Amino acid sequence: MTETTFWELIDISKKQTTENKYEQTQFLTNYLSTQTEEEIFSFEEQFQKFYAKSYTSPLWCVAYVAMGGCSDDGFDYFRAWLIAQGKEVFENAMHNPDSLVSAFDTLREQNRGDYPEFESMLGVPLDAYIKKYNFADRDDGIDAYYARLDEFPRVPFPEMVFNWTEDNPESMKKICPAIFAKYWDDPF
């Protein structure tokens, strides 16, 4: 799966979902489960590439401000949400994290109690693999998936160097002034 194909699939999955974001994972899982094993793992590889790329201090700052705090796990789920928004939103956020203000505003306007987090997006390839091979025992499917995943190269995460601190709001305001102005006193 190429990068272009990956983003096209994300965009298609996003267009197929009107009720809630979990429909997006269902669409992706169902689609990938009909593809070859190599396509499932290729999707995982592409996802992990962008997941690692988005492991940045400015994006963590944006998540922290918008959500009124952001743990390690919360940042993982935030980056999964960011990827699920599609190529344009992702690339804009990579160049200017403050550009996410419009995506946050849209999410808030939908008023479904959603946060900019999407934990289940992390399990799409695994779920597709389990569905493809119809494992009766989910644990057996998990074991088989991770044994096979070990055959593929890992995408390394970059070293995180924070350029903000949670006890210095001004340091966060410099990174994302628009998000800070809208969400600091009224986070998700």
mmCIF file of C-alpha atoms in Angstrom:
data_model
loop_
_atom_site.group_PDB
_atom_site.id
_atom_site.type_symbol
_atom_site.label_atom_id
_atom_site.label_comp_id
_atom_site.label_asym_id
_atom_site.label_seq_id
_atom_site.Cartn_x
_atom_site.Cartn_y
_atom_site.Cartn_z
ATOM 1 C CA MET A 1 0.000 0.000 0.000
ATOM 2 C CA THR A 2 1.415 3.329 -1.013
ATOM 3 C CA GLU A 3 1.130 6.515 1.004
ATOM 4 C CA THR A 4 -1.344 7.822 -1.579
ATOM 5 C CA THR A 5 -3.496 4.692 -1.302
ATOM 6 C CA PHE A 6 -3.413 4.901 2.489
ATOM 7 C CA TRP A 7 -4.681 8.489 2.508
ATOM 8 C CA GLU A 8 -7.299 7.699 -0.134
ATOM 9 C CA LEU A 9 -8.584 4.873 2.044
ATOM 10 C CA ILE A 10 -8.700 7.165 5.091
ATOM 11 C CA ASP A 11 -10.619 9.764 3.070
ATOM 12 C CA ILE A 12 -13.078 7.177 1.737
ATOM 13 C CA SER A 13 -13.616 5.796 5.232
ATOM 14 C CA LYS A 14 -14.255 9.278 6.586
ATOM 15 C CA LYS A 15 -16.844 9.982 3.871
ATOM 16 C CA GLN A 16 -18.595 6.682 4.629
ATOM 17 C CA THR A 17 -19.202 7.650 8.243
ATOM 18 C CA THR A 18 -22.019 9.989 9.094
ATOM 19 C CA GLU A 19 -23.167 8.887 12.535
ATOM 20 C CA ASN A 20 -19.974 8.517 14.558
ATOM 21 C CA LYS A 21 -16.265 8.030 14.225
ATOM 22 C CA TYR A 22 -16.481 4.353 15.148
ATOM 23 C CA GLU A 23 -18.169 3.690 11.818
ATOM 24 C CA GLN A 24 -14.841 4.724 10.297
ATOM 25 C CA THR A 25 -12.992 1.926 12.077
ATOM 26 C CA GLN A 26 -15.720 -0.542 11.103
ATOM 27 C CA PHE A 27 -15.440 0.498 7.459
ATOM 28 C CA LEU A 28 -11.644 0.213 7.490
ATOM 29 C CA THR A 29 -11.706 -3.112 9.330
ATOM 30 C CA ASN A 30 -14.262 -4.582 6.929
ATOM 31 C CA TYR A 31 -12.386 -3.322 3.880
ATOM 32 C CA LEU A 32 -8.958 -4.496 5.037
ATOM 33 C CA SER A 33 -10.289 -7.907 6.059
ATOM 34 C CA THR A 34 -11.085 -8.544 2.371
ATOM 35 C CA GLN A 35 -7.560 -7.631 1.265
ATOM 36 C CA THR A 36 -4.383 -9.671 1.308
ATOM 37 C CA GLU A 37 -2.443 -10.143 4.502
ATOM 38 C CA GLU A 38 0.305 -8.003 2.987
ATOM 39 C CA GLU A 39 -2.184 -5.139 2.474
ATOM 40 C CA ILE A 40 -3.264 -5.325 6.109
ATOM 41 C CA PHE A 41 0.332 -5.099 7.303
ATOM 42 C CA SER A 42 1.107 -2.427 4.742
ATOM 43 C CA PHE A 43 -1.767 -0.349 6.137
ATOM 44 C CA GLU A 44 -0.248 -0.860 9.601
ATOM 45 C CA GLU A 45 3.147 0.257 8.305
ATOM 46 C CA GLN A 46 1.731 3.415 6.701
ATOM 47 C CA PHE A 47 -0.297 4.199 9.813
ATOM 48 C CA GLN A 48 2.753 3.753 12.034
ATOM 49 C CA LYS A 49 4.802 6.038 9.781
ATOM 50 C CA PHE A 50 2.366 8.917 10.289
ATOM 51 C CA TYR A 51 1.833 7.999 13.913
ATOM 52 C CA ALA A 52 5.558 8.385 14.544
ATOM 53 C CA LYS A 53 5.785 11.530 12.423
ATOM 54 C CA SER A 54 3.089 13.177 14.542
ATOM 55 C CA TYR A 55 4.990 12.467 17.774
ATOM 56 C CA THR A 56 5.969 16.108 18.235
ATOM 57 C CA SER A 57 6.064 18.556 21.104
ATOM 58 C CA PRO A 58 3.881 21.176 19.353
ATOM 59 C CA LEU A 59 1.128 18.630 18.627
ATOM 60 C CA TRP A 60 1.235 17.398 22.207
ATOM 61 C CA CYS A 61 0.878 21.012 23.328
ATOM 62 C CA VAL A 62 -2.193 21.450 21.116
ATOM 63 C CA ALA A 63 -3.756 18.279 22.547
ATOM 64 C CA TYR A 64 -2.928 19.366 26.090
ATOM 65 C CA VAL A 65 -4.529 22.794 25.655
ATOM 66 C CA ALA A 66 -7.617 21.575 23.777
ATOM 67 C CA MET A 67 -8.372 18.769 26.197
ATOM 68 C CA GLY A 68 -7.360 20.445 29.440
ATOM 69 C CA GLY A 69 -4.476 18.015 29.895
ATOM 70 C CA CYS A 70 -3.074 15.114 27.919
ATOM 71 C CA SER A 71 -1.362 11.984 29.245
ATOM 72 C CA ASP A 72 0.934 9.727 27.223
ATOM 73 C CA ASP A 73 -2.012 7.495 26.327
ATOM 74 C CA GLY A 74 -4.177 10.508 25.571
ATOM 75 C CA PHE A 75 -1.546 11.755 23.142
ATOM 76 C CA ASP A 76 -1.469 8.338 21.457
ATOM 77 C CA TYR A 77 -5.247 8.477 20.980
ATOM 78 C CA PHE A 78 -5.050 12.095 19.819
ATOM 79 C CA ARG A 79 -2.556 11.192 17.084
ATOM 80 C CA ALA A 80 -4.795 8.328 15.964
ATOM 81 C CA TRP A 81 -7.671 10.849 15.747
ATOM 82 C CA LEU A 82 -5.461 13.223 13.783
ATOM 83 C CA ILE A 83 -4.611 10.563 11.188
ATOM 84 C CA ALA A 84 -8.290 9.629 10.919
ATOM 85 C CA GLN A 85 -9.060 13.218 9.878
ATOM 86 C CA GLY A 86 -7.294 12.680 6.561
ATOM 87 C CA LYS A 87 -4.225 13.857 4.728
ATOM 88 C CA GLU A 88 -5.092 17.551 4.447
ATOM 89 C CA VAL A 89 -5.849 18.041 8.142
ATOM 90 C CA PHE A 90 -2.829 15.917 9.097
ATOM 91 C CA GLU A 91 -0.362 17.768 6.867
ATOM 92 C CA ASN A 92 -1.698 21.177 7.856
ATOM 93 C CA ALA A 93 -1.299 20.234 11.521
ATOM 94 C CA MET A 94 2.254 19.054 10.911
ATOM 95 C CA HIS A 95 3.153 22.436 9.402
ATOM 96 C CA ASN A 96 1.014 24.529 11.740
ATOM 97 C CA PRO A 97 -0.472 22.738 14.771
ATOM 98 C CA ASP A 98 -2.697 25.752 15.454
ATOM 99 C CA SER A 99 -4.547 24.936 12.205
ATOM 100 C CA LEU A 100 -6.423 22.262 14.166
ATOM 101 C CA VAL A 101 -8.642 24.958 15.670
ATOM 102 C CA SER A 102 -11.169 24.488 12.850
ATOM 103 C CA ALA A 103 -11.188 20.673 13.250
ATOM 104 C CA PHE A 104 -11.737 21.130 16.997
ATOM 105 C CA ASP A 105 -14.497 23.661 16.382
ATOM 106 C CA THR A 106 -16.231 21.242 14.002
ATOM 107 C CA LEU A 107 -15.940 18.437 16.530
ATOM 108 C CA ARG A 108 -17.413 20.623 19.247
ATOM 109 C CA GLU A 109 -20.227 21.850 16.973
ATOM 110 C CA GLN A 110 -21.281 18.254 16.342
ATOM 111 C CA ASN A 111 -22.037 18.166 20.075
ATOM 112 C CA ARG A 112 -21.772 14.394 20.458
ATOM 113 C CA GLY A 113 -19.519 14.488 23.485
ATOM 114 C CA ASP A 114 -16.539 13.494 21.336
ATOM 115 C CA TYR A 115 -12.966 14.324 22.168
ATOM 116 C CA PRO A 116 -10.165 14.624 19.642
ATOM 117 C CA GLU A 117 -9.099 11.088 20.557
ATOM 118 C CA PHE A 118 -9.656 7.838 18.685
ATOM 119 C CA GLU A 119 -8.202 4.840 20.509
ATOM 120 C CA SER A 120 -10.004 2.238 18.391
ATOM 121 C CA MET A 121 -8.264 3.534 15.255
ATOM 122 C CA LEU A 122 -5.062 1.982 16.623
ATOM 123 C CA GLY A 123 -6.555 -1.521 16.380
ATOM 124 C CA VAL A 124 -7.885 -1.441 12.822
ATOM 125 C CA PRO A 125 -5.208 -3.672 11.227
ATOM 126 C CA LEU A 126 -5.356 -6.155 14.104
ATOM 127 C CA ASP A 127 -9.143 -6.323 13.945
ATOM 128 C CA ALA A 128 -9.026 -6.746 10.158
ATOM 129 C CA TYR A 129 -6.530 -9.603 10.527
ATOM 130 C CA ILE A 130 -8.675 -11.350 13.137
ATOM 131 C CA LYS A 131 -11.768 -10.909 10.984
ATOM 132 C CA LYS A 132 -9.988 -12.103 7.836
ATOM 133 C CA TYR A 133 -8.912 -15.367 9.455
ATOM 134 C CA ASN A 134 -12.032 -15.710 11.603
ATOM 135 C CA PHE A 135 -10.200 -16.572 14.815
ATOM 136 C CA ALA A 136 -12.588 -18.197 17.273
ATOM 137 C CA ASP A 137 -10.416 -17.020 20.156
ATOM 138 C CA ARG A 138 -9.437 -13.341 19.937
ATOM 139 C CA ASP A 139 -6.271 -13.976 21.964
ATOM 140 C CA ASP A 140 -5.107 -16.507 19.355
ATOM 141 C CA GLY A 141 -5.676 -13.876 16.665
ATOM 142 C CA ILE A 142 -3.727 -11.291 18.637
ATOM 143 C CA ASP A 143 -0.818 -13.690 19.107
ATOM 144 C CA ALA A 144 -0.786 -14.620 15.407
ATOM 145 C CA TYR A 145 -0.982 -10.967 14.343
ATOM 146 C CA TYR A 146 1.912 -9.829 16.514
ATOM 147 C CA ALA A 147 4.039 -12.833 15.521
ATOM 148 C CA ARG A 148 3.522 -11.844 11.887
ATOM 149 C CA LEU A 149 4.009 -8.134 12.626
ATOM 150 C CA ASP A 150 7.469 -8.918 14.011
ATOM 151 C CA GLU A 151 8.490 -9.833 10.451
ATOM 152 C CA PHE A 152 8.014 -6.221 9.319
ATOM 153 C CA PRO A 153 10.355 -3.329 10.023
ATOM 154 C CA ARG A 154 9.425 -1.083 12.953
ATOM 155 C CA VAL A 155 8.970 2.627 12.479
ATOM 156 C CA PRO A 156 11.115 4.368 15.088
ATOM 157 C CA PHE A 157 9.686 7.207 17.130
ATOM 158 C CA PRO A 158 11.683 10.422 17.180
ATOM 159 C CA GLU A 159 13.199 11.788 20.367
ATOM 160 C CA MET A 160 10.723 14.138 22.048
ATOM 161 C CA VAL A 161 12.124 17.514 23.081
ATOM 162 C CA PHE A 162 9.450 19.619 24.754
ATOM 163 C CA ASN A 163 9.312 23.306 23.864
ATOM 164 C CA TRP A 164 6.551 24.021 26.406
ATOM 165 C CA THR A 165 5.709 23.169 29.991
ATOM 166 C CA GLU A 166 2.333 22.600 31.587
ATOM 167 C CA ASP A 167 3.120 24.993 34.427
ATOM 168 C CA ASN A 168 3.919 27.802 31.969
ATOM 169 C CA PRO A 169 0.765 28.635 29.980
ATOM 170 C CA GLU A 170 2.618 31.355 28.065
ATOM 171 C CA SER A 171 4.919 28.698 26.581
ATOM 172 C CA MET A 172 1.836 26.887 25.259
ATOM 173 C CA LYS A 173 0.197 30.072 24.007
ATOM 174 C CA LYS A 174 3.249 30.732 21.797
ATOM 175 C CA ILE A 175 2.799 27.372 20.071
ATOM 176 C CA CYS A 176 -0.950 27.504 19.471
ATOM 177 C CA PRO A 177 -2.358 30.990 20.075
ATOM 178 C CA ALA A 178 -5.728 30.379 18.360
ATOM 179 C CA ILE A 179 -6.328 27.081 20.150
ATOM 180 C CA PHE A 180 -5.138 28.575 23.412
ATOM 181 C CA ALA A 181 -7.562 31.505 23.043
ATOM 182 C CA LYS A 182 -10.558 29.223 22.377
ATOM 183 C CA TYR A 183 -9.828 26.155 24.489
ATOM 184 C CA TRP A 184 -7.597 27.062 27.434
ATOM 185 C CA ASP A 185 -10.512 28.154 29.615
ATOM 186 C CA ASP A 186 -13.065 25.862 27.955
ATOM 187 C CA PRO A 187 -11.408 22.555 26.956
ATOM 188 C CA PHE A 188 -13.156 19.464 25.657
#
